[in-house]
Short mmCIF file of C-alpha atoms in Angstrom, two decimals:
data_model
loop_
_atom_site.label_atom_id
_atom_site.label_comp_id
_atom_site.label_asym_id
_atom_site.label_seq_id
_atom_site.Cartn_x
_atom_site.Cartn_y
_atom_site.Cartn_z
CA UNK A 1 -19.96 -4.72 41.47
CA UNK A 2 -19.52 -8.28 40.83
CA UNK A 3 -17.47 -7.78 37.52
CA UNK A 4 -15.32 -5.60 39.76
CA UNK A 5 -14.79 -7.99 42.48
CA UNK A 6 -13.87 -10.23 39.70
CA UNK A 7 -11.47 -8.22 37.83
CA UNK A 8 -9.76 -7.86 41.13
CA UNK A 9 -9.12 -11.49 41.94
CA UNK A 10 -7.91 -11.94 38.51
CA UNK A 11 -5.42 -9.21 38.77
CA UNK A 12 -4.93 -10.24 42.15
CA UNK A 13 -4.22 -13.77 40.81
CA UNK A 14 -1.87 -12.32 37.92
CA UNK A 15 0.05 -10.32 40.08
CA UNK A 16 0.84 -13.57 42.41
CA UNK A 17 2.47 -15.69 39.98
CA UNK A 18 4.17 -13.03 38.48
CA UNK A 19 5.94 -12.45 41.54
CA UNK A 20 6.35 -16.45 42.41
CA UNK A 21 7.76 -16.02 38.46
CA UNK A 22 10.18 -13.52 39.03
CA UNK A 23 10.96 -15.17 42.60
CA UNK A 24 11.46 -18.17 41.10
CA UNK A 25 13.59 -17.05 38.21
CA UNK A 26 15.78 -14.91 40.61
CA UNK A 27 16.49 -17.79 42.85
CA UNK A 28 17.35 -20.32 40.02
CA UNK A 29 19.56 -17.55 38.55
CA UNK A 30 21.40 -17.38 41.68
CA UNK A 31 21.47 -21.06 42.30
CA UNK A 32 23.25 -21.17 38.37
CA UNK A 33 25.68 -18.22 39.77
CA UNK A 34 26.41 -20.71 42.72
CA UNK A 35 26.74 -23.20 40.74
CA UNK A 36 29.43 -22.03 37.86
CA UNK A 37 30.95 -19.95 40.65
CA UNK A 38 31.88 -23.55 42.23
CA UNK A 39 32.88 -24.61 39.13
CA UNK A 40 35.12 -22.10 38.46
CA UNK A 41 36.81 -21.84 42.08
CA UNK A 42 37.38 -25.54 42.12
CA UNK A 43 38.88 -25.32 38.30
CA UNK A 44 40.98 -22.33 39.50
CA UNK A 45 42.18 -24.58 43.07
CA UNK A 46 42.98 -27.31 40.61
CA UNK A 47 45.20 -25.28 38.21
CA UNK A 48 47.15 -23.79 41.39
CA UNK A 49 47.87 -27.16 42.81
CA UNK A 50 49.13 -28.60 39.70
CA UNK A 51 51.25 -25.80 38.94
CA UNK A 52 52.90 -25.96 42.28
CA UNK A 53 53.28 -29.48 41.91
CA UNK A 54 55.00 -29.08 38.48
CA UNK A 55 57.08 -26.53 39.51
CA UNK A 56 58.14 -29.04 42.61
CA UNK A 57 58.69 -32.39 40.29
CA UNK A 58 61.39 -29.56 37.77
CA UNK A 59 63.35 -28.54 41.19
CA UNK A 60 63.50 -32.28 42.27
CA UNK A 61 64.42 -33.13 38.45
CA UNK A 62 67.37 -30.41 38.91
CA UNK A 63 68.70 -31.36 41.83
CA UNK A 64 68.80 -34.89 40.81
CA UNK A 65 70.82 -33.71 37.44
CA UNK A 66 73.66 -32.04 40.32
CA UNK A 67 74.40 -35.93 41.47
CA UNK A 68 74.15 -37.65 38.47
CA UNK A 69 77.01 -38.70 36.58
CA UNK A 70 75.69 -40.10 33.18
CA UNK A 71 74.79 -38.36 30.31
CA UNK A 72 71.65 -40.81 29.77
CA UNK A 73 70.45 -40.31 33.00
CA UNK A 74 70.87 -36.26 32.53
CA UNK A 75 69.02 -36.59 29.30
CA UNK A 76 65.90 -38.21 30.88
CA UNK A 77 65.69 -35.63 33.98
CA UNK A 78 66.19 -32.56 31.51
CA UNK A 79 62.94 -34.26 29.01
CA UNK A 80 61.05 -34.03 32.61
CA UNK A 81 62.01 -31.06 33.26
CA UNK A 82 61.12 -29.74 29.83
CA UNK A 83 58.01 -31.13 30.13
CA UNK A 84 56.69 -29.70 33.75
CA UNK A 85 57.91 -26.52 32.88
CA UNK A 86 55.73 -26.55 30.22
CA UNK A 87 52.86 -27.31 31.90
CA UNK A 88 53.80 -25.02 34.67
CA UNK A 89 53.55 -22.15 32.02
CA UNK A 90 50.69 -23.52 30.62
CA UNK A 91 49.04 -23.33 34.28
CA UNK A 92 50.24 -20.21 35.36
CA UNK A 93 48.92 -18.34 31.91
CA UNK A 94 45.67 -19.89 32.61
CA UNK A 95 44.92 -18.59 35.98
CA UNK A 96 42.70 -14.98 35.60
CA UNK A 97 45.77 -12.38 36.53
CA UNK A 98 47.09 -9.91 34.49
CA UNK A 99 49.75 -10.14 32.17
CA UNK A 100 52.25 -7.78 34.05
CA UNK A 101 51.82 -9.68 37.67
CA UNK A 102 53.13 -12.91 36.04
CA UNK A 103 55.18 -11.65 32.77
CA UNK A 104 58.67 -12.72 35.00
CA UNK A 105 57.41 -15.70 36.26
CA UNK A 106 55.65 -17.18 32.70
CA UNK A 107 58.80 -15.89 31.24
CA UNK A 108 61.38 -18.20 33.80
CA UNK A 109 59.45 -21.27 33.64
CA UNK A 110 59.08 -20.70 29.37
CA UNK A 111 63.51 -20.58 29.83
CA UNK A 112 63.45 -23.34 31.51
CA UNK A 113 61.39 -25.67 29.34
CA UNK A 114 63.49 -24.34 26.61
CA UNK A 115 66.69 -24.68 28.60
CA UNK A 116 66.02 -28.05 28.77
CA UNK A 117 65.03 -29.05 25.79
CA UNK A 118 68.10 -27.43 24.10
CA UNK A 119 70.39 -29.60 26.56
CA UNK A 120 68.08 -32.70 26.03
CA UNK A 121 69.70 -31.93 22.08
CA UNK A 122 73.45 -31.11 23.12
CA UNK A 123 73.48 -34.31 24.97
CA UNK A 124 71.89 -36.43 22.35
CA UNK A 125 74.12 -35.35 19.71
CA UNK A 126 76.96 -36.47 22.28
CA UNK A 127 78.29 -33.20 23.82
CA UNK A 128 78.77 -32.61 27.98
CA UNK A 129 77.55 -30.06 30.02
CA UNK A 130 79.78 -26.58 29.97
CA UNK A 131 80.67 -24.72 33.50
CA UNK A 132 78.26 -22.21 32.20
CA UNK A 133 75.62 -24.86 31.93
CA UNK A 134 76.07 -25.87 35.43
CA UNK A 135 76.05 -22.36 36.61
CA UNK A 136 72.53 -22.10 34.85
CA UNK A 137 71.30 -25.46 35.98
CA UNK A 138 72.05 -24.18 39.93
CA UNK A 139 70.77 -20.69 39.06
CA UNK A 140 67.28 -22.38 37.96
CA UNK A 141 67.09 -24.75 41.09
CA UNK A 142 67.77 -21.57 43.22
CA UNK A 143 64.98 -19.65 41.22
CA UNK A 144 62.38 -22.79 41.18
CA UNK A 145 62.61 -23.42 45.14
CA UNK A 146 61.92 -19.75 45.57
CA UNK A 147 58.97 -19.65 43.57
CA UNK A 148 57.28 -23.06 44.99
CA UNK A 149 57.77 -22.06 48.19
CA UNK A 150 56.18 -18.65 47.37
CA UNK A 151 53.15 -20.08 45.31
CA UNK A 152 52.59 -22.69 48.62
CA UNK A 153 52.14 -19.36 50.98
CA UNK A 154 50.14 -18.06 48.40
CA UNK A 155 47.76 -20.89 48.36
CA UNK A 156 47.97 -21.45 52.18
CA UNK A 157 46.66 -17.95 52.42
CA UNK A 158 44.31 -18.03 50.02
CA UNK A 159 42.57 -20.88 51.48
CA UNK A 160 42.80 -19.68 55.00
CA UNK A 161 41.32 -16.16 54.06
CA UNK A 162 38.16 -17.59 51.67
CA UNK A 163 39.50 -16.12 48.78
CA UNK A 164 36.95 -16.76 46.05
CA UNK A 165 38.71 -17.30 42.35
CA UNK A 166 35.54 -16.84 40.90
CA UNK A 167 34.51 -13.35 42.38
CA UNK A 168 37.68 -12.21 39.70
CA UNK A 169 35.93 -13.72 37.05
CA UNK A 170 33.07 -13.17 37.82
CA UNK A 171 33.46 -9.26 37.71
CA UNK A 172 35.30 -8.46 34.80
CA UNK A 173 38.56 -10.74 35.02
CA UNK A 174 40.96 -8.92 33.36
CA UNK A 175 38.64 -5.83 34.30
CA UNK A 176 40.65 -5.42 37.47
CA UNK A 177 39.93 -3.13 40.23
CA UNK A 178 38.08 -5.10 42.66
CA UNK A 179 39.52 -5.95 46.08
CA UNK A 180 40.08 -10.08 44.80
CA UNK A 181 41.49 -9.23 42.04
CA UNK A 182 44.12 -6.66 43.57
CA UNK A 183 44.91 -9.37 46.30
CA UNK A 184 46.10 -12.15 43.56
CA UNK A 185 47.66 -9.41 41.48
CA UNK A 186 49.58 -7.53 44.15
CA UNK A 187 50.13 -10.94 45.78
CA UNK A 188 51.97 -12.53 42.04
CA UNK A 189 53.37 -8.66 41.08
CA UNK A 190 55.63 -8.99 44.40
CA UNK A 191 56.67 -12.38 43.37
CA UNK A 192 56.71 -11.55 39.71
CA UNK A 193 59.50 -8.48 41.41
CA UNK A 194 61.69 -11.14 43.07
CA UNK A 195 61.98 -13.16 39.93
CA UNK A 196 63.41 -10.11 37.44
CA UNK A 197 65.91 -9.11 39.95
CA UNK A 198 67.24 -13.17 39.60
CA UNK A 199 70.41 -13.49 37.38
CA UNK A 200 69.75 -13.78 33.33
CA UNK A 201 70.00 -16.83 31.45
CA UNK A 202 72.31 -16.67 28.10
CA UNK A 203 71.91 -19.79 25.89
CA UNK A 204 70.80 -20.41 22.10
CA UNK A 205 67.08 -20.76 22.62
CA UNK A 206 64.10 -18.19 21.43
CA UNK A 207 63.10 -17.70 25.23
CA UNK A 208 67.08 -16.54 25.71
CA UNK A 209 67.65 -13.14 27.42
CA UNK A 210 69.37 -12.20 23.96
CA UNK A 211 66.43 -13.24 21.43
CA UNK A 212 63.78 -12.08 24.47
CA UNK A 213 65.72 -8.23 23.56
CA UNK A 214 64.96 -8.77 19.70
CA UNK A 215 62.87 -5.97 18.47
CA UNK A 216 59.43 -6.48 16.84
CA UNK A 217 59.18 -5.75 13.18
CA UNK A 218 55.92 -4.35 13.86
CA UNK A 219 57.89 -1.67 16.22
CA UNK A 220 59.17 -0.10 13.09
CA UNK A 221 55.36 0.96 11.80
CA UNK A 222 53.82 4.34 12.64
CA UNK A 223 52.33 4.61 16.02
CA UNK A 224 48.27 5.22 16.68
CA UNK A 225 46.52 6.77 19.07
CA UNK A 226 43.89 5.29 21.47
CA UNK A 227 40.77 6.21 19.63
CA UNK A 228 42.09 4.66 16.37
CA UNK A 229 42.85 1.44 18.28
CA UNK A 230 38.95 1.60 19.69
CA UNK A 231 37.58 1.86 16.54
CA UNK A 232 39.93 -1.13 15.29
CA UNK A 233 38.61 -3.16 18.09
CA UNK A 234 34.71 -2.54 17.29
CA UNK A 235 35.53 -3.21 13.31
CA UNK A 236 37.18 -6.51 14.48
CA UNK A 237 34.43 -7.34 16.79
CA UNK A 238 31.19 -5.62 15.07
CA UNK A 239 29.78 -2.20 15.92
CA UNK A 240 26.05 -3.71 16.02
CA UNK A 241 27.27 -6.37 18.61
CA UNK A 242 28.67 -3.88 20.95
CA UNK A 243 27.44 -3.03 24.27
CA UNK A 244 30.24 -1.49 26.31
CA UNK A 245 33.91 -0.95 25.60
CA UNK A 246 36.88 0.34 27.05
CA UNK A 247 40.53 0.34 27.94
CA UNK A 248 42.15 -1.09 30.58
CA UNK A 249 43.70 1.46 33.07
CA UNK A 250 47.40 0.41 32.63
CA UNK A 251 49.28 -2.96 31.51
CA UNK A 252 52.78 -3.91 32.15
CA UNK A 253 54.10 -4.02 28.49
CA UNK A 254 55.02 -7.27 26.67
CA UNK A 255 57.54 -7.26 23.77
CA UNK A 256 55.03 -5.34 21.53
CA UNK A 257 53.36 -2.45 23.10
CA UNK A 258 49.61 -2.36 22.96
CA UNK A 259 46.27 -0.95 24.06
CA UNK A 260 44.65 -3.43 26.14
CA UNK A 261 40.35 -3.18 25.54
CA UNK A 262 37.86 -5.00 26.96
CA UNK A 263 34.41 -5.99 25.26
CA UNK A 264 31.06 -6.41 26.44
CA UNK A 265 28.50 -7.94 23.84
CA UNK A 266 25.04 -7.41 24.08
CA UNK A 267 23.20 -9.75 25.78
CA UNK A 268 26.35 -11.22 27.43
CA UNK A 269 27.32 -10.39 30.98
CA UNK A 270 31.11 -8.47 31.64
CA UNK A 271 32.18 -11.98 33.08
CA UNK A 272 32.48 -13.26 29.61
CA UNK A 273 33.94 -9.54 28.27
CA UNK A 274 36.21 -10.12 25.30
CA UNK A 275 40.04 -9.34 25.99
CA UNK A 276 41.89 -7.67 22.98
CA UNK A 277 45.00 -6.12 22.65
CA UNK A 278 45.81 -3.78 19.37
CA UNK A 279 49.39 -2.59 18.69
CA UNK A 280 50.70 0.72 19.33
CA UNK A 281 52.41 0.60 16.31
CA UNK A 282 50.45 -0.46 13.37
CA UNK A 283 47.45 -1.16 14.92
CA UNK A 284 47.12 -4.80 14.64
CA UNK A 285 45.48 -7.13 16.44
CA UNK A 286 47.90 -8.77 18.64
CA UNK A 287 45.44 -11.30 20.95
CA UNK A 288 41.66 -11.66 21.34
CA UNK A 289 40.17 -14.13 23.82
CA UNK A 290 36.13 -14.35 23.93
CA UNK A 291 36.04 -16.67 27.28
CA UNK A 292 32.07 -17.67 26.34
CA UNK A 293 30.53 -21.25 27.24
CA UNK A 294 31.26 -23.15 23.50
CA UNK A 295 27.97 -25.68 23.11
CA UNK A 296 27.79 -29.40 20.86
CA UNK A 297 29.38 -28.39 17.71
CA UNK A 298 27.41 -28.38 14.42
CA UNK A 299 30.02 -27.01 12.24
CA UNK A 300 33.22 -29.41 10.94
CA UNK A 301 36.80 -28.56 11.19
CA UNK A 302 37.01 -27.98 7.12
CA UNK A 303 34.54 -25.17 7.84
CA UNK A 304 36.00 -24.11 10.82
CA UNK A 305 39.63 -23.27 8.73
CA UNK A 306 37.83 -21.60 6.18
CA UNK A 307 36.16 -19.21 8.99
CA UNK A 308 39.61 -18.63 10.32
CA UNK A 309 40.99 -17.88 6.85
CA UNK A 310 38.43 -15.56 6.48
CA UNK A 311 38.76 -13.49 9.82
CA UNK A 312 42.47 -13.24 8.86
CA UNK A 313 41.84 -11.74 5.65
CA UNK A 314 39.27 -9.23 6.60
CA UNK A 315 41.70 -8.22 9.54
CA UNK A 316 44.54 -7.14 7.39
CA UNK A 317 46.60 -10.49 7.87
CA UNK A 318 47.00 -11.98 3.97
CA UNK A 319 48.47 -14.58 2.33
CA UNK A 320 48.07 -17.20 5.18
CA UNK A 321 47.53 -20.71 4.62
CA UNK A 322 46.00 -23.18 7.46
CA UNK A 323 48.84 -25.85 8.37
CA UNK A 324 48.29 -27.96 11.82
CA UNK A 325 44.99 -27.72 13.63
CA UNK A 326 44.16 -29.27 17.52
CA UNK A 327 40.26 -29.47 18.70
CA UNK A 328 39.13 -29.41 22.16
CA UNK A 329 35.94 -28.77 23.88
CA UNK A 330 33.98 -28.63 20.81
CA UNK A 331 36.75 -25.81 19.38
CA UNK A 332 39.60 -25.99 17.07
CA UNK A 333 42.46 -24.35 16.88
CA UNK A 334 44.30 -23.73 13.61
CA UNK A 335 47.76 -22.63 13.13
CA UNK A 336 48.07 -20.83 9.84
CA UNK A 337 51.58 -19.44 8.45
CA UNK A 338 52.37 -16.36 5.88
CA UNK A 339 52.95 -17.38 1.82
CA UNK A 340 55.82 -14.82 0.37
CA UNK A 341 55.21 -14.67 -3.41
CA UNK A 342 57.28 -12.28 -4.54
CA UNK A 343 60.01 -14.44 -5.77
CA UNK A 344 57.90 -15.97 -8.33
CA UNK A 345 57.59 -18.81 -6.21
CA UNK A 346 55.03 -19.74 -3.14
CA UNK A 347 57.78 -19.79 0.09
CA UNK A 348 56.42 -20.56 3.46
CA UNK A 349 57.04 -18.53 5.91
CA UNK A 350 56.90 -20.32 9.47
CA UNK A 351 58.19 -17.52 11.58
CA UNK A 352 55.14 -15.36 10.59
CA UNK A 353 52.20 -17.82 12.43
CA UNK A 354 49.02 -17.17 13.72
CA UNK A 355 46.94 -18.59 16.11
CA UNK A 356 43.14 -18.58 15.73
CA UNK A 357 40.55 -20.23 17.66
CA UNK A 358 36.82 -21.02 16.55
CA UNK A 359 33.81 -22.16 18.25
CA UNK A 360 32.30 -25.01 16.39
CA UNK A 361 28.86 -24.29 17.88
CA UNK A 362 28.20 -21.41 15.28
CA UNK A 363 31.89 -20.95 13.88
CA UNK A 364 32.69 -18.10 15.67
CA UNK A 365 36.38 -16.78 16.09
CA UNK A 366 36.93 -16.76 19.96
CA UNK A 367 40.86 -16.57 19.53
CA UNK A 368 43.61 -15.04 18.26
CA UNK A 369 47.29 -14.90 18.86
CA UNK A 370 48.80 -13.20 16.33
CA UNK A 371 52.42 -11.74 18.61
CA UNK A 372 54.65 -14.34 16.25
CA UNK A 373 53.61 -12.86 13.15
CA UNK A 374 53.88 -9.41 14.80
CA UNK A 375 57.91 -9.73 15.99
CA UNK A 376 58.54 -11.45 12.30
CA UNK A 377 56.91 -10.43 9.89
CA UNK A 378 58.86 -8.27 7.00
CA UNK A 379 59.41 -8.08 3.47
CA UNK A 380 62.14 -10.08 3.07
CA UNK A 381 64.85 -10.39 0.10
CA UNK A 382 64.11 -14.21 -1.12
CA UNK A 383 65.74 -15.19 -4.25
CA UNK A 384 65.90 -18.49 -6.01
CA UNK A 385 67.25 -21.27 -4.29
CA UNK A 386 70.53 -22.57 -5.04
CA UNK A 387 69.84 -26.20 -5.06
CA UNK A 388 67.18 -27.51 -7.36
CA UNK A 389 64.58 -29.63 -5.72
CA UNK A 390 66.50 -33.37 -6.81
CA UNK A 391 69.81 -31.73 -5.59
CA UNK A 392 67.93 -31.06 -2.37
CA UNK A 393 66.18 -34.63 -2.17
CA UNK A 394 69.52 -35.93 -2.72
CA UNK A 395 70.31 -35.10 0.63
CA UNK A 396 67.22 -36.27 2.34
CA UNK A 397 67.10 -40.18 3.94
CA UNK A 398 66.23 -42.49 0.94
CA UNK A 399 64.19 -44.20 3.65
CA UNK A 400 61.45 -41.67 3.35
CA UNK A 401 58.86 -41.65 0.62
CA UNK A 402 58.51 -38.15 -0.31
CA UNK A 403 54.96 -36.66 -1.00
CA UNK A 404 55.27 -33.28 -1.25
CA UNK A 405 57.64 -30.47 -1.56
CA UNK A 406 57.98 -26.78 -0.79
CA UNK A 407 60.03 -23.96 -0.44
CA UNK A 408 59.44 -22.82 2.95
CA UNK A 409 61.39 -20.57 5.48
CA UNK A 410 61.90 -21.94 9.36
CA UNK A 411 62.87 -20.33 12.27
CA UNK A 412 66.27 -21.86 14.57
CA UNK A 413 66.47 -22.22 18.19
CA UNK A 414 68.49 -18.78 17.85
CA UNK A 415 65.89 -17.00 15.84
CA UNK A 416 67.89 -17.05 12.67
CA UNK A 417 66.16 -17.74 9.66
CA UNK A 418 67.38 -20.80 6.74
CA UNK A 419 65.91 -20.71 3.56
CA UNK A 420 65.06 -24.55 2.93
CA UNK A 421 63.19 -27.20 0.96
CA UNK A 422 60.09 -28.78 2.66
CA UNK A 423 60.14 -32.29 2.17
CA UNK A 424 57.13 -34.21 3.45
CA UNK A 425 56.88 -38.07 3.47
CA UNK A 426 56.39 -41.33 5.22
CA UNK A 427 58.88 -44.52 6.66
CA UNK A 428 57.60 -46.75 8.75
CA UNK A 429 53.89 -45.63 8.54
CA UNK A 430 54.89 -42.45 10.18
CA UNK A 431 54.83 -39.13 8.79
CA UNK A 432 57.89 -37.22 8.68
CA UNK A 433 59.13 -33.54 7.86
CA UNK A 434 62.37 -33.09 6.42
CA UNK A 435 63.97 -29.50 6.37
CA UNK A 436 67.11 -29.51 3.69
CA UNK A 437 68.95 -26.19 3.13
CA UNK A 438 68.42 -24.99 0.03
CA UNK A 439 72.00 -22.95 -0.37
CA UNK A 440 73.97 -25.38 0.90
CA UNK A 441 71.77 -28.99 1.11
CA UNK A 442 72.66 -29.15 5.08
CA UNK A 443 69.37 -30.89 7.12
CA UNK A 444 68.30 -28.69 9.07
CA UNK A 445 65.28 -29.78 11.02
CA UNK A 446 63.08 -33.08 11.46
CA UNK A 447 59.36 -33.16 12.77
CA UNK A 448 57.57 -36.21 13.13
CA UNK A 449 53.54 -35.43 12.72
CA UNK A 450 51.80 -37.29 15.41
CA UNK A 451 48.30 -38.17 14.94
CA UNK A 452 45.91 -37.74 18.45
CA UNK A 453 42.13 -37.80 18.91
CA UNK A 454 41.94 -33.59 18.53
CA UNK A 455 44.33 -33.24 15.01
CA UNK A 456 47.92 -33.39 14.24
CA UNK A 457 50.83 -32.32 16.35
CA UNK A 458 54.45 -31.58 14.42
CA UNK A 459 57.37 -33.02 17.13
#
């Protein structure tokens, strides 16, 4: 009877802490729900206010460019605005809403970044504003007051209701179908509406209504069905490290249509479900975004490249080579660009770029934007330059010390293609990319390469 008694208590004892366990564990699980839910509202708050306030400095910057009569002064104002409409676009991509509800709205502030940038050039190479110009310039002020003053209701009302950014996130993101989620959507859809019906802008820049209309090359492949795009989506991600898949409902269509999936791997909660998009026609992968927590990296970028190289490769995307990287939060994020062979000589093609992102905690791939390649990429009719390589450098500054040279193929404002010579060298201690025509030895293009703490940047 003793024994008994004793057995009891133990079990009795046993039983205890396993519920203080489990109490325990469920209330520091909720405390670290709490806690990143904070995190996330007050990152989300942040990226709202900024992009309000960027979109208020460009309508200042273009009113200011109305009254001023110098071409100097009208240079500096349009850099501004080039560069908080960049940022705007940035912001506005980053907040957790679906592509259709802000397609119109990424798409104006995108034309006017590039807007001003191409008048930043017209004026530097001494040319005036056109009446057409003007008429833009108003047309974008018009458009910019409309959408601050929308985006300040939208966070007025948002704070006064208690909305919660991270209740999106939090179940399923770009999952959709829960009442927060519908609020922001419905809420940027209506002012995504008012911003298509606004007047078009014409100009030579590759956000232009004219080179927005371009049709993909991949449009011109045959067409799949869903099922073959879900099975292209688990050999991309890995059968064994599947837990849940599916399609999203509907999605407003970009400029390459596409089944829209979402991933679940196991272990992993639906708040960090994967996001990727295979092409109707084709069925390539067009973007993939794996939103997971990246930890300390223990992998280097040279490792990194060759993991991206790799993923490309296995995913039907050949011939790439790596050429600028950036690193951020323990990630990099590589650039890498199609080599055309068939010539008999290695040609660069920059129109044809991908994107790819990888974790440097185990080298994962957690990114991919691959809709460049997808609009450009074709077999295309090169032949051997007319220029030799010394004609070509003959053209080129004598102040730069040349490298390296290539044969590559760039992409203009306008979307047309030159065939040129790559010329890569230094003056000054700075490195400089020189782009000389190879038919007809014009310069077309020159990038300086910055150095900053996460890689190079090409300017």
């Amino acid at each position: 009877m003793e024994q008994v008694m004793k057995k009891r208590s133990i079990y009795s004892v046993i039983a205890a802490l396993l519920v203080v366990g489990v109490t325990t564990l469920s209330c520091l699980l909720y405390i670290d729900r709490m806690q990143f839910g904070n995190r996330l509202q007050g990152k989300y708050q942040k990226e709202l206010y900024d992009l309000i306030g960027n979109i208020q400095n460009l309508e200042t910057d273009l009113s200011k460019i109305g009254v001023s009569a110098s071409n100097e002064q009208c240079a500096l104002l349009f850099g501004d605005i080039w560069r908080q409409a960049g940022s705007a676009a940035d912001r506005v991509n980053s907040l957790p809403i679906t592509h259709a509800a802000i397609s119109q709205t990424s798409k104006f502030l995108n034309q006017v970044s590039d807007f001003s940038y191409t008048l930043v050039k017209n004026i530097g190479n001494g040319n005036t504003l056109t009446a057409g110009e003007w008429d833009n310039i108003k047309s974008l002020r018009n458009n910019a007051a409309y959408l601050r003053n929308e985006l300040s209701l939208l966070q007025t009302q948002m704070e006064d209701g208690g909305f919660k950014w991270s209740e999106i996130r939090y179940e399923g993101g770009r999952l959709l179908g829960r009442a927060q989620a519908n609020v922001t959507d419905e809420r940027f859809a209506s002012i995504d509406k008012e911003m298509e019906k606004r007047p078009t802008l014409i100009y030579d820049g590759p956000f232009s209504e004219n080179v927005l209309n371009i049709t993909p090359k991949v449009s011109s492949e045959p067409q799949i069905g869903l099922n073959d795009a879900k099975e292209k989506v688990m050999d991309i991600i890995g059968r064994s490290r599947i837990s849940e898949i599916g399609s999203y409902s509907s999605k407003g269509e970009g400029r390459i249509a596409v089944y829209p999936f979402y991933v679940v791997l196991k272990g992993s909660d639906k708040s960090d479900a994967i996001s990727i998009d295979i092409s109707k026609n084709g069925g390539h992968m067009v973007y993939m975004i794996n939103p997971r927590a990246v930890g300390n990296a223990s992998i280097d970028n040279k490792k990194a490249i060759d993991i991206g190289l790799k993923f490309l490769a296995d995913n039907g995307f050949k011939n790439m080579i790596p050429t600028f990287s950036q690193g951020t939060d323990n990630t990099l994020v590589i650039n890498y660009v199609y080599v055309d062979d068939s010539s008999g000589s290695n040609v660069v093609i920059y129109p044809d770029q991908i994107k790819v992102k990888v974790a440097l905690d185990n080298g994962e791939v957690i990114g991919v934007e691959a809709e460049k390649y997808l609009m450009a990429h074709h077999e295309r009719a090169l032949h051997k330059a007319k220029l030799s390589a010394s004609e070509a450098r003959a053209k080129a500054s004598k102040n730069i010390k040349i490298t390296n040279t290539r044969l590559a193929v760039i992409p203009m404002l306008s979307q047309r293609e030159v065939f040129c010579y790559e010329f890569v060298g230094t003056y000054d201690g700075t490195t400089y990319i020189v782009y000389i025509n190879a038919e007809d030895g014009n310069e077309e293009n020159i990038l300086q390469i910055i150095d900053t703490p996460g890689g190079q940047l090409a300017v």
